[in-house]
Tab-separated table of C-alpha atoms in Angstrom:
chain	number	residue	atom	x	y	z
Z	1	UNK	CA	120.456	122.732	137.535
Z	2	UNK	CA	118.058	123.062	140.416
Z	3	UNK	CA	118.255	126.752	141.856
Z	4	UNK	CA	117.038	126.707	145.450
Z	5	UNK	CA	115.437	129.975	145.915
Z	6	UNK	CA	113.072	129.314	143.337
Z	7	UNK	CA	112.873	126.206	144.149
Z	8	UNK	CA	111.012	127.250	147.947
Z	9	UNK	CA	109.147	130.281	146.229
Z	10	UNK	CA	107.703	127.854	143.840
Z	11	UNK	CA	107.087	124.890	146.907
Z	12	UNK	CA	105.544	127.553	149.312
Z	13	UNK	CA	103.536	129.426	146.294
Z	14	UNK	CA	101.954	126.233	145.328
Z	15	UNK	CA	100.662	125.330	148.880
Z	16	UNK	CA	98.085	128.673	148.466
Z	17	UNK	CA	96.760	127.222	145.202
Z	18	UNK	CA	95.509	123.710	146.426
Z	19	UNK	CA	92.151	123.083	147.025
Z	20	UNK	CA	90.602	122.717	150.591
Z	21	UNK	CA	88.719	119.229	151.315
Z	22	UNK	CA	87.632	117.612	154.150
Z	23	UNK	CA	87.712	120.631	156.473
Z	24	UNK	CA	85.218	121.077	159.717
Z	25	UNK	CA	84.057	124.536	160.779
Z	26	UNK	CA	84.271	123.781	164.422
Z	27	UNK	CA	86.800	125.387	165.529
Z	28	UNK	CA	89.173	123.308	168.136
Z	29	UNK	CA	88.779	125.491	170.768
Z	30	UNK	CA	85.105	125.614	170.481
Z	31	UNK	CA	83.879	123.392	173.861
Z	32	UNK	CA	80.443	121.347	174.182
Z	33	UNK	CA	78.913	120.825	177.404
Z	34	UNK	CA	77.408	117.519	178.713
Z	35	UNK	CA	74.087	116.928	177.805
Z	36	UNK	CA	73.338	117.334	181.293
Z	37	UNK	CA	74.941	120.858	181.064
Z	38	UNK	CA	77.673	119.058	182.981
Z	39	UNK	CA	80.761	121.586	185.007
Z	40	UNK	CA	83.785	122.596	182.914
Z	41	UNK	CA	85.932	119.817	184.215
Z	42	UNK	CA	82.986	117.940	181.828
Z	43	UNK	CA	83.422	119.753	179.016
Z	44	UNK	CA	85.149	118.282	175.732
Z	45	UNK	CA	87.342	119.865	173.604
Z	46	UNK	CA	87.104	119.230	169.674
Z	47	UNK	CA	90.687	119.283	168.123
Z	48	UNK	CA	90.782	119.189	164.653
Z	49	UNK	CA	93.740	117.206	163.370
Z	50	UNK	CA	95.488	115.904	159.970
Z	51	UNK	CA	97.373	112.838	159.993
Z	52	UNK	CA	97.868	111.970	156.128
Z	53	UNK	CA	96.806	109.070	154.299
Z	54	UNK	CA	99.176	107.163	156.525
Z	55	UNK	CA	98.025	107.956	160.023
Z	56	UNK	CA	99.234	108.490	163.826
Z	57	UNK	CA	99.876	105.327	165.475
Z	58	UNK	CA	99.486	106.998	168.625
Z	59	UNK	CA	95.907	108.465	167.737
Z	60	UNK	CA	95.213	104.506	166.820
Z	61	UNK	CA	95.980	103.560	169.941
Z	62	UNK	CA	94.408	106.662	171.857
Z	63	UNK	CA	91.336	106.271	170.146
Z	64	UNK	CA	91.456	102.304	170.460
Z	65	UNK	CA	92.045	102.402	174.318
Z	66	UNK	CA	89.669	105.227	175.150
Z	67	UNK	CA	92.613	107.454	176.046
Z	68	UNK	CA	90.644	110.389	174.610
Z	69	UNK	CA	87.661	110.065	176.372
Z	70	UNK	CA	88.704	109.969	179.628
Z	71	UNK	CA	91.199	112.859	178.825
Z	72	UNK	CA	87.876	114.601	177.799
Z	73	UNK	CA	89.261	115.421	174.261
Z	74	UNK	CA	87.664	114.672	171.042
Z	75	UNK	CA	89.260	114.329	167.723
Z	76	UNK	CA	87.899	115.352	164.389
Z	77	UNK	CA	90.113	113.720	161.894
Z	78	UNK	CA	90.181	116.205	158.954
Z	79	UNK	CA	91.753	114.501	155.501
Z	80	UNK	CA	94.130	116.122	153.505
Z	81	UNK	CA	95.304	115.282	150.108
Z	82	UNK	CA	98.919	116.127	150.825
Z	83	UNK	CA	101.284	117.671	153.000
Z	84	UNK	CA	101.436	121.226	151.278
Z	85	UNK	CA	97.549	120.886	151.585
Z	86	UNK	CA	97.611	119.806	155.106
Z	87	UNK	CA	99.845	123.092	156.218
Z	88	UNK	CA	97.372	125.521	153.614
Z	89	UNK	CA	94.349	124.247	155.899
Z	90	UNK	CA	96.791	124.907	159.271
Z	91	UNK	CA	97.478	128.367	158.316
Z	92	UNK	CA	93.821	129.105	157.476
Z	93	UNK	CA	92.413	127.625	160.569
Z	94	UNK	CA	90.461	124.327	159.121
Z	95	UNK	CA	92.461	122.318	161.021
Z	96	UNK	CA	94.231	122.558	164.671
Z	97	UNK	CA	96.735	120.001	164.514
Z	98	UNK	CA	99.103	118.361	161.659
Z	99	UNK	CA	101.242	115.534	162.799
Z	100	UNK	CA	102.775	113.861	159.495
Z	101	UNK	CA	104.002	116.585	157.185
Z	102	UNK	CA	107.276	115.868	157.669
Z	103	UNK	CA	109.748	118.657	159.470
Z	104	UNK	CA	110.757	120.530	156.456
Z	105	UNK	CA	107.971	121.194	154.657
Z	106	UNK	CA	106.660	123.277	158.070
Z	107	UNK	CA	109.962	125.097	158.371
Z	108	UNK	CA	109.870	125.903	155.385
Z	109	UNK	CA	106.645	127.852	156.011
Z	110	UNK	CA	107.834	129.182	159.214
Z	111	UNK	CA	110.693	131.147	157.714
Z	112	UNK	CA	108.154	132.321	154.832
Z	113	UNK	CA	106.346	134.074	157.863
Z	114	UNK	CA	103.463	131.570	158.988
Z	115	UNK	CA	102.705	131.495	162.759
Z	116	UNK	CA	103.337	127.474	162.941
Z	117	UNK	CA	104.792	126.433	166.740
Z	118	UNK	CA	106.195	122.803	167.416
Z	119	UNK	CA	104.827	121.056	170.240
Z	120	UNK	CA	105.155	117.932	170.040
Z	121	UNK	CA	105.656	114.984	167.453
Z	122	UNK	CA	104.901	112.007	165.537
Z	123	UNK	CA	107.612	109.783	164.030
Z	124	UNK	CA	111.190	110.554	165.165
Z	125	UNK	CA	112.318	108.655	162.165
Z	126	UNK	CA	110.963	107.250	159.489
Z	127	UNK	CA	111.341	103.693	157.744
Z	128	UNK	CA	112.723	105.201	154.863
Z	129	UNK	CA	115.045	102.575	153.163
Z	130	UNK	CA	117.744	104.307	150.350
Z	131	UNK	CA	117.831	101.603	147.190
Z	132	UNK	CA	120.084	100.824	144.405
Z	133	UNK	CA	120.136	98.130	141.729
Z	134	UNK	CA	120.447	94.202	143.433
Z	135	UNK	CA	123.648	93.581	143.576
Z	136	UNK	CA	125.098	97.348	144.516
Z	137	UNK	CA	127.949	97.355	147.262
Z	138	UNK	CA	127.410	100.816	149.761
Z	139	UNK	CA	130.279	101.559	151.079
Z	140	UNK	CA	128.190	104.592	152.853
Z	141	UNK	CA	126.671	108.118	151.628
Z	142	UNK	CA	130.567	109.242	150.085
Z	143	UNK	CA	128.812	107.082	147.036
Z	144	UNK	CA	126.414	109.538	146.217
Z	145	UNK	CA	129.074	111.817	145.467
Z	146	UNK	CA	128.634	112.380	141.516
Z	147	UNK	CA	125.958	109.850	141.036
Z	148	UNK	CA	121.947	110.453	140.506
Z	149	UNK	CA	119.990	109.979	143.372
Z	150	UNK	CA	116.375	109.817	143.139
Z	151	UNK	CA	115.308	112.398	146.770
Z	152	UNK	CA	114.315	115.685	146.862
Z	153	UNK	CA	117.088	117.915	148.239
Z	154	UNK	CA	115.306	119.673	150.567
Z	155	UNK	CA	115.493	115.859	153.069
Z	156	UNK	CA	117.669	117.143	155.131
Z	157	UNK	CA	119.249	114.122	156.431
Z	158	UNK	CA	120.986	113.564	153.239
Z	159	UNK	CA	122.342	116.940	152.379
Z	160	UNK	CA	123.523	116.839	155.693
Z	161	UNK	CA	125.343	114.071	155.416
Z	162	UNK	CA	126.844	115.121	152.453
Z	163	UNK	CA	128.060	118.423	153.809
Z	164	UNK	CA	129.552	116.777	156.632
Z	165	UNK	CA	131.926	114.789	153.890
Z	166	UNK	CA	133.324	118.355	153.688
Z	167	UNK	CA	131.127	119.662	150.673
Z	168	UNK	CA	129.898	123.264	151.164
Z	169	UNK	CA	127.311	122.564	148.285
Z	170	UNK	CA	125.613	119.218	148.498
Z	171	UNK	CA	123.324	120.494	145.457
Z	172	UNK	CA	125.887	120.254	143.373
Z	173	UNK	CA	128.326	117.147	144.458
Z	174	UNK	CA	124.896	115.202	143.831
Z	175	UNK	CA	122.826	114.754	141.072
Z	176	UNK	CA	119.431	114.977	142.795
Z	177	UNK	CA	116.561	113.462	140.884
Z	178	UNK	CA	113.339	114.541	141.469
Z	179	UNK	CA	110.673	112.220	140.802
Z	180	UNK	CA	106.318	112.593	141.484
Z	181	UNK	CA	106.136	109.944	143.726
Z	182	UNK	CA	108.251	106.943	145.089
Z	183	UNK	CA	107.079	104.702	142.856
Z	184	UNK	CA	108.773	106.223	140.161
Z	185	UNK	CA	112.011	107.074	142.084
Z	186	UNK	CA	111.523	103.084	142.470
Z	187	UNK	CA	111.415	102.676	138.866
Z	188	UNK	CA	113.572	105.244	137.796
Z	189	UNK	CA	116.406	102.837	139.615
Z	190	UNK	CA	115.329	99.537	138.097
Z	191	UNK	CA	115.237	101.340	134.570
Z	192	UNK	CA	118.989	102.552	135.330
Z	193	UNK	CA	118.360	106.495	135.484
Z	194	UNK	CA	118.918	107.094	138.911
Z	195	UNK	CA	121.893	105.444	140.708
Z	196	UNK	CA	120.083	105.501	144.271
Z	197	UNK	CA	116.636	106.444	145.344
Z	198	UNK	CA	115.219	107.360	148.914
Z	199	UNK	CA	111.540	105.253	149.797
Z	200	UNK	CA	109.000	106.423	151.868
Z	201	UNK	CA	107.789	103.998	154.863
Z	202	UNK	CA	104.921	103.130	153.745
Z	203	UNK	CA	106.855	101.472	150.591
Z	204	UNK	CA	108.772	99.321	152.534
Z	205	UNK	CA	106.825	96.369	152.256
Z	206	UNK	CA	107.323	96.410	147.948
Z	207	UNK	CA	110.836	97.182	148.470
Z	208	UNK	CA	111.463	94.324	150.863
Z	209	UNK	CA	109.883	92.261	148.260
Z	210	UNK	CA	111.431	93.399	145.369
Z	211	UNK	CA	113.655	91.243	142.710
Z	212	UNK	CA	114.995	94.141	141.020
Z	213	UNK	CA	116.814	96.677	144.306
Z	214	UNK	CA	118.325	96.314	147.550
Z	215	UNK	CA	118.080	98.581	150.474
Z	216	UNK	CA	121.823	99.894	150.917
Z	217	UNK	CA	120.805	101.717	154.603
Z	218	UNK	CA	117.442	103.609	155.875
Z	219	UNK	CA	117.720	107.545	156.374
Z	220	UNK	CA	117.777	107.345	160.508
Z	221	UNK	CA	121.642	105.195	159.529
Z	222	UNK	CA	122.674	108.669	157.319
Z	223	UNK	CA	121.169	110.784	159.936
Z	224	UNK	CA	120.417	109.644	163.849
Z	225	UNK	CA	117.026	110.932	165.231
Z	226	UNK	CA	117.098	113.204	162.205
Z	227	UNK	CA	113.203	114.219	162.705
Z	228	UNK	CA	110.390	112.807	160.525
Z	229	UNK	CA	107.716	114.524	161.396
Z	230	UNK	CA	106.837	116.908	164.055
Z	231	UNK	CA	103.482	118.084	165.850
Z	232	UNK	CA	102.486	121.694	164.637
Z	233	UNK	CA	99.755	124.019	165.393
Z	234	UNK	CA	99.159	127.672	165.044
Z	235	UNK	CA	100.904	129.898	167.870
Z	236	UNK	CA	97.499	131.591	168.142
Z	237	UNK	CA	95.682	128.305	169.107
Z	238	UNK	CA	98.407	126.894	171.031
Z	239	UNK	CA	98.319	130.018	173.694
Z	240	UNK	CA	94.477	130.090	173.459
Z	241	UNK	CA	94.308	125.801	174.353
Z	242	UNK	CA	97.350	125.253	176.419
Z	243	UNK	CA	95.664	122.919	178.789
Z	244	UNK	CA	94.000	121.318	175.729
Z	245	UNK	CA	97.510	121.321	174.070
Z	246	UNK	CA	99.133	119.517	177.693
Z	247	UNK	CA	96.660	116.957	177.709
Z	248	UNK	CA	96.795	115.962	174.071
Z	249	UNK	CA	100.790	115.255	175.085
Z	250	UNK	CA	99.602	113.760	177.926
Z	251	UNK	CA	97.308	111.110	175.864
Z	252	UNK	CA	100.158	111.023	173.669
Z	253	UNK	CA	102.714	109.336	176.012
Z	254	UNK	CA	100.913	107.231	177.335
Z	255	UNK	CA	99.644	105.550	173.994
Z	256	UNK	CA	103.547	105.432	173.390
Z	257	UNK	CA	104.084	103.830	176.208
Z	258	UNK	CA	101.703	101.381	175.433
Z	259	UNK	CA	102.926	101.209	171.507
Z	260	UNK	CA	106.129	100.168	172.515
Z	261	UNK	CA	104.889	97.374	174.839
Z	262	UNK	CA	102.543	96.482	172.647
Z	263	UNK	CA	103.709	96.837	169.022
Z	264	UNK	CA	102.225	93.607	167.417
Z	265	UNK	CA	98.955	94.500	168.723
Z	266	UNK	CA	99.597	97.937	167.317
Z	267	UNK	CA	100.307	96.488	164.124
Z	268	UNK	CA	96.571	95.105	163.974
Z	269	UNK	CA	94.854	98.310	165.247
Z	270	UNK	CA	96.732	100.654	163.021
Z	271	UNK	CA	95.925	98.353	160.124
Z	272	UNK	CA	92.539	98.741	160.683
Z	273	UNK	CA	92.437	102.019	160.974
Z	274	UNK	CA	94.015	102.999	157.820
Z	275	UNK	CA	91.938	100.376	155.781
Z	276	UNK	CA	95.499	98.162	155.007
Z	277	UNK	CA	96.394	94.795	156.098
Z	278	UNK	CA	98.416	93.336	159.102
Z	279	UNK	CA	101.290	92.359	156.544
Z	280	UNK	CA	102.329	95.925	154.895
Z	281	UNK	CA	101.819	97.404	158.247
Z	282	UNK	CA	104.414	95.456	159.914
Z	283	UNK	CA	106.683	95.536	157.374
Z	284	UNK	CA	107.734	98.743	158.829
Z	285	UNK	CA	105.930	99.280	162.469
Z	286	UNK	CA	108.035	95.940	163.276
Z	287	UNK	CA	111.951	97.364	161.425
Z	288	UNK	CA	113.839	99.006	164.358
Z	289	UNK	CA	113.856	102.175	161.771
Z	290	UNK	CA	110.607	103.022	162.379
Z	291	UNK	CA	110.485	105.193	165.568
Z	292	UNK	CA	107.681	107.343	166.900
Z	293	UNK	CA	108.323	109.676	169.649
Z	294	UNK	CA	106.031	112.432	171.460
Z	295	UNK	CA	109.033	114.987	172.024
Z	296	UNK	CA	109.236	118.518	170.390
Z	297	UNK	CA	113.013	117.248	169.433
Z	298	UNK	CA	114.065	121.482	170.069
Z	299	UNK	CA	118.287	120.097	169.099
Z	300	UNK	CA	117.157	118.085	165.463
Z	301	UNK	CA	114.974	120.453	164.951
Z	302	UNK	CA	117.041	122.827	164.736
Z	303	UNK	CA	119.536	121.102	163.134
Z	304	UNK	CA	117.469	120.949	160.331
Z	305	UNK	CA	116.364	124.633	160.143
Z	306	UNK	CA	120.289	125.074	160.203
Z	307	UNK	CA	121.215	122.463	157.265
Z	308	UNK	CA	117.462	123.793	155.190
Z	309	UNK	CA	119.796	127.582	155.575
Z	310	UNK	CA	122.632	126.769	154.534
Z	311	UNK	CA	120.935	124.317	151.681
Z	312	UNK	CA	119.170	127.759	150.565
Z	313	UNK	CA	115.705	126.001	151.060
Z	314	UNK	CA	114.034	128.854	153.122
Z	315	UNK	CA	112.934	131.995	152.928
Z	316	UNK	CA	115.354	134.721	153.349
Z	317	UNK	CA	113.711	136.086	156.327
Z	318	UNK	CA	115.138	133.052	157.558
Z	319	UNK	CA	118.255	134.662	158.465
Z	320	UNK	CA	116.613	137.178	161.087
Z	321	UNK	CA	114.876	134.477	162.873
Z	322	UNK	CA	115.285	132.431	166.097
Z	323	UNK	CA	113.485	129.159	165.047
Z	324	UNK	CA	113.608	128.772	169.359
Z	325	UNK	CA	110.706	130.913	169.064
Z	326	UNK	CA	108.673	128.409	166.881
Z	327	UNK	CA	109.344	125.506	169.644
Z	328	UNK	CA	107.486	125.049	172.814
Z	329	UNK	CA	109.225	122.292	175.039
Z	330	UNK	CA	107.227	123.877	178.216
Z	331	UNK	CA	103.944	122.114	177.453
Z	332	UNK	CA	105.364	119.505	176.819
Z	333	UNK	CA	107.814	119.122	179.921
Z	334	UNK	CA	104.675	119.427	181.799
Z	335	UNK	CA	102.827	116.834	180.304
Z	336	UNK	CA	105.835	114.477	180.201
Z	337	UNK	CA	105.885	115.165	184.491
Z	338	UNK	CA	102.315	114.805	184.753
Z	339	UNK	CA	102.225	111.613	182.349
Z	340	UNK	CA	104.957	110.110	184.457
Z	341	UNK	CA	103.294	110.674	187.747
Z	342	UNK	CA	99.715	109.155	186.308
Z	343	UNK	CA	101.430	105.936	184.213
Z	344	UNK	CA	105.185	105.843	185.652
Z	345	UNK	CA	104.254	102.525	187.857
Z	346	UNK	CA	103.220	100.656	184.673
Z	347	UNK	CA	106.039	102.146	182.303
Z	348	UNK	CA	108.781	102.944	184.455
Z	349	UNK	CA	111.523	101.823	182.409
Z	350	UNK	CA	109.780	103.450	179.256
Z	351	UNK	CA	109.804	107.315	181.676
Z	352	UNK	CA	112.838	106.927	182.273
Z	353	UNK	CA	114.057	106.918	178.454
Z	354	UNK	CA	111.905	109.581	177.777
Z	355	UNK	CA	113.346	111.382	180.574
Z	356	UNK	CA	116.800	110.971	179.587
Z	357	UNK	CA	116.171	111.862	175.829
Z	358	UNK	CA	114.419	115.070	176.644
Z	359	UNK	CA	117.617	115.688	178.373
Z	360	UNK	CA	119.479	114.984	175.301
Z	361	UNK	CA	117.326	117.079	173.210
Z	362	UNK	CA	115.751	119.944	175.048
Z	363	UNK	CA	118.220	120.889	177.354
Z	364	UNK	CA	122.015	119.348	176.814
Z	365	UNK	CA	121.367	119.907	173.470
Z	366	UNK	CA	125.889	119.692	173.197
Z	367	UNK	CA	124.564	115.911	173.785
Z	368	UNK	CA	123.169	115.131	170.309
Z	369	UNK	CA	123.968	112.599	167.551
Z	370	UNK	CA	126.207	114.134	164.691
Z	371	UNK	CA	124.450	114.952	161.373
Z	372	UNK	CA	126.206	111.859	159.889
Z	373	UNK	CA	126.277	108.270	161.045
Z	374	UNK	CA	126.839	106.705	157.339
Z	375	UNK	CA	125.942	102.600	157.551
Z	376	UNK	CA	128.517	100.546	155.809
């Protein structure tokens, strides 16, 4: 039986004990003048940011279209080897920005005491297909109840579903399987001992090709704009870089403006950039599951601080916190104006989603998808 306190002491304590690779010394909001020793408005600012093995789309295309440059902005990428890793090297200051460590793991650090703030994001859901043996019937996520499913329990999305079947204690209505990597949780089904399995995106590809499972739903079906991974940064360096912070939003929105009129040239360019090929890229960047999004996402986000609670999967401090305090929707507002007013006459229709969804999520937060949506 999995017990969840120990279960985060041991998570969080094991971030402290990785190693630290790849890091830069310059600090992000270290500025270099022109060579020419240039005004401030010529200045560039260094950001050192973590994207994971996987990469930022939207840095692709930043970087690929010069959005960077003329924003005056420079980005170190700094590698991690995983996400705990990635958040160890945010909380000591070798890196500025981590963009694809998911939304739990940071929480989870947040309500341990780290002084993480959410400012933006990366994917708003993942391509993240749940399997089962070829040949299973889903009749939604009421058929995990009892059976072994191959996903850490700390995903949110599916203990949430779960609970909203009326189950106080998804921990135990599920057998939760916990496996080192998705490849095994992959196996694990084929071999018969797990039931059902949850697949990362960048698996899709194998799974879509597989003889031996079928994809029963993706995570976004269980849970609608459920939060992949979010855009996190020290609160120090955020209120030290704030115009830094508005115009890396800024460059942001407007390379997913372009991404989504542009996604099977996206396809090529983020292939490139993270060394794959054209065909596993688009096996996911091209599934309607796969959604990136710039927005701080304030109502899922707290959603899934609320479900990680009552799930026992943070800290107990967790209880005397506002997680409001750990989400900054101001810079971001700003940037989203200032984005619109610069690229609005190109995008117009694409402003006017983001708009409405920042609406939805920021503001009428009474406005927001339920935790379930179960596919059938």
């Amino acid at each position: 039986m999995l017990t969840r306190r120990n279960f985060v002491k041991v998570a969080l304590g094991s971030m402290t004990a990785l190693p630290l690779v790849g890091c830069s010394s310059q600090a992000a909001s270290d500025f270099g003048t022109t060579s020419d020793g240039g005004s401030s408005s010529d200045r560039i600012a260094t950001v050192n940011w973590n994207a994971g093995t996987s990469g930022n789309v939207l840095l692709t295309i930043a970087n690929a279209k010069g959005y960077f440059d003329e924003a005056g902005i420079k980005i170190n990428m700094v590698q991690a080897n995983a996400n705990s890793d990635a958040l160890t090297m945010l909380s000591t200051g070798k890196t500025d920005v981590v963009s694809n460590a998911g939304t739990a793991a940071p929480l989870q650090q947040i309500a341990a005491g780290q002084d993480f703030t959410i400012f933006g994001g990366h994917m708003l859901t993942g391509c993240m297909p749940i399997i089962a043996k070829k040949g299973t019937t889903w009749n939604g996520v009421q058929d995990f109840i009892g059976k072994k499913v191959a996903a850490n329990p700390s995903y949110f999305a599916l203990t949430g579903a779960v609970m909203d079947l009326g189950y106080d204690d998804p921990l135990t209505a599920v057998d939760w399987q916990t496996y080192t990597d998705y490849t095994e949780a992959m196996a694990a089904v084929v071999r018969g001992d797990a039931d059902y399995a949850l697949m990362g995106t960048g698996q899709v590809q194998a799974v879509k090709n597989s003889q031996d499972v079928d994809i029963m739903c993706y995570q976004s079906d269980i849970m609608a704009d459920y939060s992949c991974c979010r855009m996190e940064c020290q609160g120090s360096w955020l209120e030290e870089n704030k115009e830094t912070a508005q115009k890396l939003l800024v460059v942001l929105l407007r390379a997913q403006a372009y991404y989504e009129a542009n996604k099977e040239e996206a396809v090529s360019l983020h292939a490139e950039a993270t060394g794959t090929d054209d065909d596993y890229v688009s096996a996911f960047m091209l599934d309607d599951h796969y959604q990136v999004n710039v927005d701080p996402l304030r109502a899922s986000v707290n959603r899934a601080w609320d479900i990680l609670d009552e799930t026992d999967f943070l800290d107990e401090k967790a209880k005397q916190m506002d997680i409001n305090d750990h989400i900054n929707t101001e810079l971001y507002r700003s940037a989203l104006d200032e984005a619109k007013q610069s690229y609005g006459d190109d995008y117009a229709d694409f402003f006017t989603k983001m708009e409405s969804f920042y609406t939805e999520q920021n503001i009428d937060t009474q406005t927001t998808q339920p935790a379930s949506s179960c596919c059938v």
